[in-house]
Coordinates of C-alpha atoms and ligand atoms in Angstrom, one line a residue:
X1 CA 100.8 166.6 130.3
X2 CA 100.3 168.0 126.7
X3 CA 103.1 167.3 125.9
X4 CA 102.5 163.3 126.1
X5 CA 98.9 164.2 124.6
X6 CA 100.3 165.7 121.7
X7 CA 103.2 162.9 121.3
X8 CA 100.1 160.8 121.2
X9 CA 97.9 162.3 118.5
X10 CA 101.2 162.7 116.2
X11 CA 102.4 159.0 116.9
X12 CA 98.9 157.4 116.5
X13 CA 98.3 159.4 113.4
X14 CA 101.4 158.4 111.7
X15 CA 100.8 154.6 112.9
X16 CA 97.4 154.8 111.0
X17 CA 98.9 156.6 107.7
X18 CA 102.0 153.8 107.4
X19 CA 102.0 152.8 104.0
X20 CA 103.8 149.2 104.2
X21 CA 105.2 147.2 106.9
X22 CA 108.7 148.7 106.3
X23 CA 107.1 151.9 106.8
X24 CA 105.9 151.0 109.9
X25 CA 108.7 149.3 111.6
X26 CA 110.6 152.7 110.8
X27 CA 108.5 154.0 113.1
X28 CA 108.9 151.6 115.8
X29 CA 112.2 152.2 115.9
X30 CA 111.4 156.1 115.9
X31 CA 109.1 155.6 119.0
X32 CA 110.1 152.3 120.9
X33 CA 113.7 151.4 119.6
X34 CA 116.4 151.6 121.5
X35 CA 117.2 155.5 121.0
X36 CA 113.4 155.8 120.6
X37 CA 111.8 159.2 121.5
X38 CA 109.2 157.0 124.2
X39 CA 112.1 155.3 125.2
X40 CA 114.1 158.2 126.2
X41 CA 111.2 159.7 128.0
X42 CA 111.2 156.1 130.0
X43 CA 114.6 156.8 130.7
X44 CA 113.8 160.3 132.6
X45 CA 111.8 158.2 135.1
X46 CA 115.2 157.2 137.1
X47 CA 116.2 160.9 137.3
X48 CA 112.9 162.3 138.8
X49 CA 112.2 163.0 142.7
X50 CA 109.3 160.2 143.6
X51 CA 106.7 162.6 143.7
X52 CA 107.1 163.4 140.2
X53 CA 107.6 160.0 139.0
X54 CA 104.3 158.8 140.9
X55 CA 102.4 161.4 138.7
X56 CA 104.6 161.3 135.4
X57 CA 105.2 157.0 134.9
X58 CA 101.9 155.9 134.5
X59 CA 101.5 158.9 131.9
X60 CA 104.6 157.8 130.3
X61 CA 103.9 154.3 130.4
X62 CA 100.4 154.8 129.1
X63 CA 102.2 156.3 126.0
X64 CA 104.1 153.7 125.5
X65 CA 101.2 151.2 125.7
X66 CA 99.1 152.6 123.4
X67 CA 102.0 153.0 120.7
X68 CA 102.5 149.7 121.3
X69 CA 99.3 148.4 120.7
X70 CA 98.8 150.9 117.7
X71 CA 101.8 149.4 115.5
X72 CA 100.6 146.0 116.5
X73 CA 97.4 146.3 115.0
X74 CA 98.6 148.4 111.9
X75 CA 100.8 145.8 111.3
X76 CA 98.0 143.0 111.2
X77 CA 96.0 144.6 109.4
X78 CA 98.9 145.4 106.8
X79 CA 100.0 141.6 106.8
X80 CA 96.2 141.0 106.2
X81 CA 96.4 143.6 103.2
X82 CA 99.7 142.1 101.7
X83 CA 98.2 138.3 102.0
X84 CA 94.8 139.4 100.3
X85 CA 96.6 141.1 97.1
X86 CA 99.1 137.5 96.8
X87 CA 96.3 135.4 96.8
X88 CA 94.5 137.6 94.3
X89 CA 97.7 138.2 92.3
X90 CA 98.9 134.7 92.5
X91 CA 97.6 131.8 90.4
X92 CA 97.7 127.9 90.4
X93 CA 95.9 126.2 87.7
X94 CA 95.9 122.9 88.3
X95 CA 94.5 121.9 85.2
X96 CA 98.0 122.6 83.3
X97 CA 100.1 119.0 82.3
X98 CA 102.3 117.5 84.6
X99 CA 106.1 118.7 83.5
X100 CA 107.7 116.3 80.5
X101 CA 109.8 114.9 82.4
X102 CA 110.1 114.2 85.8
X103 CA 113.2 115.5 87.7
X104 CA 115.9 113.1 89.1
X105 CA 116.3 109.6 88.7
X106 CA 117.0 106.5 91.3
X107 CA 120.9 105.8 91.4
X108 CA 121.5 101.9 90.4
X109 CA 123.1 101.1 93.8
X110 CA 119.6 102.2 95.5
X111 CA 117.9 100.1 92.8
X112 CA 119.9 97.0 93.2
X113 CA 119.4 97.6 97.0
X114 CA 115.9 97.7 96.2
X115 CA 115.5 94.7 94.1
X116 CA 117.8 92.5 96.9
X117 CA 115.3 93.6 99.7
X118 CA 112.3 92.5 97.0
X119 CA 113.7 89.8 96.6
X120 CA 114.9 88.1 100.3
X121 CA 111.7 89.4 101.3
X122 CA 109.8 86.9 99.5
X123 CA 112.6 84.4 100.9
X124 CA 111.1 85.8 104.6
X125 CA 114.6 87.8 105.5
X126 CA 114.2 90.9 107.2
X127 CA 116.4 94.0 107.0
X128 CA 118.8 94.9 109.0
X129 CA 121.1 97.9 109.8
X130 CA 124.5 98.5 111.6
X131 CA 126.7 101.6 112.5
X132 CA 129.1 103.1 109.7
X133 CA 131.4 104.1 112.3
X134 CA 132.2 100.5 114.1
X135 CA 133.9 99.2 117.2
X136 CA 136.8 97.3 116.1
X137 CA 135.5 94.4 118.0
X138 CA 132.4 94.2 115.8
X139 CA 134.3 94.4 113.0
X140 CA 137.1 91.8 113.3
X141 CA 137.1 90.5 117.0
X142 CA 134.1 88.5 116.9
X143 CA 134.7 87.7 113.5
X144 CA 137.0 85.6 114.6
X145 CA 140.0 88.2 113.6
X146 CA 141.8 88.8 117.1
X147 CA 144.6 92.1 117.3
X148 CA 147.3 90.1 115.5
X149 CA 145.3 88.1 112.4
X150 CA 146.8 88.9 109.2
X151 CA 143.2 89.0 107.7
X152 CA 142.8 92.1 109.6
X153 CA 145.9 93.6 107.0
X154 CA 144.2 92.8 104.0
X155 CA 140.7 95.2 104.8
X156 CA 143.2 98.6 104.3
X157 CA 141.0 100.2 107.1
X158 CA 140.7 104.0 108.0
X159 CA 140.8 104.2 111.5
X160 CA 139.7 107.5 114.3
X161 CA 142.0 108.0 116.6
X162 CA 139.0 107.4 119.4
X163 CA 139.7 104.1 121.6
X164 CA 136.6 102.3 121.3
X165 CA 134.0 101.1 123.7
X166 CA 135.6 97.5 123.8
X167 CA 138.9 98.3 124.1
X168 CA 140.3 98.5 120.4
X169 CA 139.8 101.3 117.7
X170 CA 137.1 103.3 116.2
X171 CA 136.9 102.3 112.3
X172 CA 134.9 102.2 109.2
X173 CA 133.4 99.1 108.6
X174 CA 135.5 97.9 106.2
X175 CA 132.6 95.0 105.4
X176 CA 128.9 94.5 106.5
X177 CA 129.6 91.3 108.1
X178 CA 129.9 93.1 111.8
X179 CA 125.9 93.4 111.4
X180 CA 125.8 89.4 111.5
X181 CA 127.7 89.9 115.2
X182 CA 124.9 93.0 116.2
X183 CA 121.9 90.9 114.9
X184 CA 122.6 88.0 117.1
X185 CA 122.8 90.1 119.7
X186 CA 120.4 91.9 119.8
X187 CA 117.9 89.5 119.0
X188 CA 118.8 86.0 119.4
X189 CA 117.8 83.2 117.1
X190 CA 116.5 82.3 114.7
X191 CA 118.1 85.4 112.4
X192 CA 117.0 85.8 108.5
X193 CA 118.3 89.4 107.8
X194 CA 120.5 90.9 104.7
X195 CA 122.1 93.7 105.9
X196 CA 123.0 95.6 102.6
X197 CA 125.0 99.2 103.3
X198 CA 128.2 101.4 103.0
X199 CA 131.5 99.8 104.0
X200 CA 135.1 101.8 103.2
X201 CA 138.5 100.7 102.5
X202 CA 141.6 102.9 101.4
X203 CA 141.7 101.6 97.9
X204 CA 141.1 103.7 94.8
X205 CA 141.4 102.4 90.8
X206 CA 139.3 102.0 88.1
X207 CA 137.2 98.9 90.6
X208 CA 137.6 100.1 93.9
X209 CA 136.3 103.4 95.2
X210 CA 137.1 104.1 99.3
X211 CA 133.5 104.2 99.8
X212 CA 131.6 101.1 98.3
X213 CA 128.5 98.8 99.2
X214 CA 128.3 95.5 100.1
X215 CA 124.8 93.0 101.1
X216 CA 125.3 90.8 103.9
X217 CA 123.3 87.6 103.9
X218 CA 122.7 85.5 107.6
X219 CA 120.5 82.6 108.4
X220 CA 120.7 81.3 112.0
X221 CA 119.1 78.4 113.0
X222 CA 118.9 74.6 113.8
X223 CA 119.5 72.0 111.2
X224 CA 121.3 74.6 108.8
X225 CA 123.4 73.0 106.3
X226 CA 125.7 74.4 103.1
X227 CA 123.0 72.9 101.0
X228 CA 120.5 75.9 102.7
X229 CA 123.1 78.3 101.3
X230 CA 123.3 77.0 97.7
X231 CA 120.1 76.9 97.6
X232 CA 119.5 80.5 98.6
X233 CA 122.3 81.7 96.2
X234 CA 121.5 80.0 93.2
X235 CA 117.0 81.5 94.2
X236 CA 118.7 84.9 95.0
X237 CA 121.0 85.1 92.3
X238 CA 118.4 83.9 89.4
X239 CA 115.7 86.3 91.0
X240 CA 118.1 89.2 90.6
X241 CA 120.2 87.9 87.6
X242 CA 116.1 87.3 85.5
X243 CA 117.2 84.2 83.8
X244 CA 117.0 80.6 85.4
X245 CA 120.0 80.0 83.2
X246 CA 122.6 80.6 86.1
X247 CA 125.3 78.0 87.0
X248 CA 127.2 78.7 90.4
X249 CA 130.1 77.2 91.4
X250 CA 131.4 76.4 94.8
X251 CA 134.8 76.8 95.4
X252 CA 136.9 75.8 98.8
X253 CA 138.2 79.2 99.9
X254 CA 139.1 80.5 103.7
X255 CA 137.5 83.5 105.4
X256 CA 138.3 83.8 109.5
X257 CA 134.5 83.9 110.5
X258 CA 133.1 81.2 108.2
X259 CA 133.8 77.4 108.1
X260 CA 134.0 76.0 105.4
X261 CA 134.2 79.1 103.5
X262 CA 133.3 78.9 100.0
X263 CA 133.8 81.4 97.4
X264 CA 131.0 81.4 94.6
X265 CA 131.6 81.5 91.1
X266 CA 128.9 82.0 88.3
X267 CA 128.9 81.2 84.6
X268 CA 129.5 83.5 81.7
X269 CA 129.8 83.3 77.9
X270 CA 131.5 85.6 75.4
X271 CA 129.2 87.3 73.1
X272 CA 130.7 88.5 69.7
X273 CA 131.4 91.6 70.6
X274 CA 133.5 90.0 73.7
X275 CA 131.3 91.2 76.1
X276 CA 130.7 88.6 79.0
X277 CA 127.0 87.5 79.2
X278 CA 126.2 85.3 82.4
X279 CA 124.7 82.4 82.2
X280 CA 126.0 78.6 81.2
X281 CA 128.9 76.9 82.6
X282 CA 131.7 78.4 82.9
X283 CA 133.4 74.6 81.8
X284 CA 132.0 75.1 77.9
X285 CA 133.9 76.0 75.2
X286 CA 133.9 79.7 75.2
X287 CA 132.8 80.2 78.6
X288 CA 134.3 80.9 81.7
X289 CA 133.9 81.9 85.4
X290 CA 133.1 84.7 87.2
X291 CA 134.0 85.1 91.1
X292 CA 131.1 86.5 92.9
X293 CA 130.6 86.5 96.4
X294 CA 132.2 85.1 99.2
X295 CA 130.0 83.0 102.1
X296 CA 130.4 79.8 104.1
X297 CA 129.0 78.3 107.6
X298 CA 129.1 80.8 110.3
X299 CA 132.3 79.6 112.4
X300 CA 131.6 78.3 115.8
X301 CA 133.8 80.9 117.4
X302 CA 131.6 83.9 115.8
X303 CA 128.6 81.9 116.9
X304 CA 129.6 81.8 120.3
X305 CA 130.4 85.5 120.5
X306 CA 127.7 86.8 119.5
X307 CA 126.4 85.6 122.4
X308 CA 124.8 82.1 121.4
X309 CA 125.4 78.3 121.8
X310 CA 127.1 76.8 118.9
X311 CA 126.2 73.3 119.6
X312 CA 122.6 74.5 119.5
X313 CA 122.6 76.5 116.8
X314 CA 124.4 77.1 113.2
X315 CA 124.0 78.7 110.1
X316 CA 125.0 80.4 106.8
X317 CA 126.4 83.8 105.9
X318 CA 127.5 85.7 102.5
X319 CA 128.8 88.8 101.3
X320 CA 128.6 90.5 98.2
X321 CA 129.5 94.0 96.6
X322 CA 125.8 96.1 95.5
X323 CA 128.1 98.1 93.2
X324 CA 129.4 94.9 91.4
X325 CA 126.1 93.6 91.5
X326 CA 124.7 96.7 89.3
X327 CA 127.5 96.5 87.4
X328 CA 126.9 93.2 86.2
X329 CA 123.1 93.9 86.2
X330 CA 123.3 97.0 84.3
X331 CA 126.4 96.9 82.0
X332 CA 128.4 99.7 83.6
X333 CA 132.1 99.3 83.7
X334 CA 133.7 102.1 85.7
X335 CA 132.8 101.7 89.3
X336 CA 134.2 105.4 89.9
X337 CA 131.3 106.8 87.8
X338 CA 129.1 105.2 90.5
X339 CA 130.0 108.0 92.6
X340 CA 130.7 111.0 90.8
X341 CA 127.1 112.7 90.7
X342 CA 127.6 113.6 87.0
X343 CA 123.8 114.2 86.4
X344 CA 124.3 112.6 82.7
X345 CA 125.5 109.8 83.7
X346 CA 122.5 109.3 86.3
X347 CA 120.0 110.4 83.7
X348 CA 121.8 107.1 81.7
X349 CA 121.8 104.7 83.7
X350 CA 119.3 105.8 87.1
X351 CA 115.5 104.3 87.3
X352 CA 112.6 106.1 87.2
X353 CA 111.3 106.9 90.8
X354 CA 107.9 105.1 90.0
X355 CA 109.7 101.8 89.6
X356 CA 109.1 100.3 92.2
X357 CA 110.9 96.2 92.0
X358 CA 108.2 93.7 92.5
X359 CA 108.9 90.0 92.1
X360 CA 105.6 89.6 90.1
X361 CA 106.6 92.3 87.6
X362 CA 110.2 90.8 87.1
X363 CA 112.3 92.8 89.9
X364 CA 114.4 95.0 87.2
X365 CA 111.4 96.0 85.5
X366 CA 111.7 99.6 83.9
X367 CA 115.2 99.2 82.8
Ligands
LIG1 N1 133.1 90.2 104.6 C1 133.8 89.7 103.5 C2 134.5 90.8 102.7 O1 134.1 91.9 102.9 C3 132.7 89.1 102.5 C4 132.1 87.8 103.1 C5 132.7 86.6 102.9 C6 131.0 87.9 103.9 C7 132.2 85.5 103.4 C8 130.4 86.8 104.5 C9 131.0 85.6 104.2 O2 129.4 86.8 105.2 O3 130.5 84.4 104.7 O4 135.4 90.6 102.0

């Protein structure tokens, strides 16, 4: 037995002189690793006739045991140790300035995002959401755009090679209309949502980008008429635009899930440096117009597959690009910028973080 005994004393007393916590899992490993000396002697158990085992194992294990327990209070009281001298080393003085400037800066398309979701608010539109990854059905099928519409050619769309829940393709959205389709629905009428998000086409120039946003605008309900949507437009677009001196135009145009479509035009003059300022008619001398956004009544057919009665309800929808929004906004004129993440450009042209839009405070306030 003195041989444990003495394997004891010399263990326990080199547990209790460990100078650090790397110090001390050396000599876990030196007692209770894997080629530990304990360890072996655990190993000799298997060997032994079961007399000597009866008399030898609880020896050994007692060994073990109190090794065990020695390294685990060392080492507490060694983390204790190393905790004590950081918090007497280390100082926070919370009395120093806040740093000059603060770091980071809110990218205009989360602005503009911002302001339009200020700004519907007060109009009593909620916000809503859809999937990035879309069912082709959502995304052209109950927008009235069945397998074989030539619409469908026009939206250059990246497709997976996964089938899709309803039969067609996997996608990405190539619009955020398919969130008018998910919000009826899911929740019926009446709807008052903008659904503003990321939507991709393959497309890439100087004004397209594969990835870009759009904001969808729908308004379900009895008794809705075009003269809801002009209304909402011309509210919307002076809220965002901060002058009252906006003059839309309605033209007659043709999209598959609204009828009538109509494609909105705005005002703009030329200033003297041939920059094009909005506001005016676009019918003066000097001025001309500017196509904005597209929106019409919600056709029957998209009314009825979403899952509601068209003779009961109506309403209006509209579509427009966040990143030509900010443009516009904001004076930038290469949309590829938008997405680069050059840190110059964002300290140009991003917000301050404690901007927040507010309708009261003029939603672009801080620019
Ligand atoms: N989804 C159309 C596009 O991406 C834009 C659009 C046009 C949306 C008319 C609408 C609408 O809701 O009524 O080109």
């Amino acid at each position: 037995m003195s041989d444990l005994d003495s394997m004891k004393t010399d263990a326990l007393g080199r547990i209790d002189a460990a100078a650090d916590l790397d110090a001390l899992e050396g000599l876990r490993v030196e007692f209770l690793g894997k080629q530990g000396s304990i360890s072996g002697l655990l190993k000799t158990l298997g060997k032994m006739s079961p007399e000597e085992r009866q008399e030898r194992a609880p020896a050994i294990q007692g060994l073990r045991e109190a090794v065990a327990d020695a390294l685990g209070a060392r080492k507490a009281l060694l983390e204790a140790a190393e905790l004590e001298l950081r918090l007497a080393t280390e100082t926070l003085d919370l009395t120093l300035p806040a740093p000059e400037a603060p770091q980071g800066s809110v990218h205009p398309v989360s602005q503009v995002m911002d302001e339009l979701a200020e700004i519907f608010a007060d109009l009593g539109f909620a916000v809503a959401t859809g999937p990035e990854i879309e069912d082709d059905w959502y995304n052209f099928t109950a927008l009235n755009m069945p397998e074989s519409h030539p619409a469908r050619a026009m939206h250059d769309t990246f497709y997976f090679p996964d089938t899709a829940p309803k039969g067609g393709r996997m996608l990405l959205r190539t619009h955020t209309s398919p969130v008018q389709v998910r919000t009826m629905m899911a929740d019926g009428a009446p709807v008052r949502i903008i659904a503003p998000g990321r939507v991709y086409r393959s497309d890439s120039d100087a004004t397209h980008t594969p990835m870009f946003h759009q904001v969808e605008g729908l308004v379900i309900d009895k008794y809705i008429h075009l003269g809801h949507l002009k209304w909402t437009l011309e509210t919307f677009l002076k809220a965002f635009f901060e002058t009252d001196d906006i003059v839309l135009r309605l033209r007659p145009s043709y999209f598959p899930f609204t009828e009538p479509s109509v494609e909105v035009d705005v005002g703009f003059a030329i200033d003297d440096k041939g920059k094009r300022i909005l506001g005016g008619s676009g019918d003066e001398p000097g001025h001309g117009w500017m196509e904005l956004l597209g929106s019409g009544m919600v056709n029957r057919r998209v009314i009825a597959m979403s899952g509601l009665d068209p003779d009961q309800y109506q309403g209006f929808a509209f579509g427009v690009g966040v990143d030509r929004l900010a443009m516009l906004k904001y004076g930038m004129d290469d949309l590829r910028a938008f997405f680069d993440g050059d840190v110059r450009w964002l300290q140009h042209y991003g917000f301050s973080a404690y901007d927040q839009p507010t309708l009261s405070g003029g939603v672009g306030a801080g620019a």
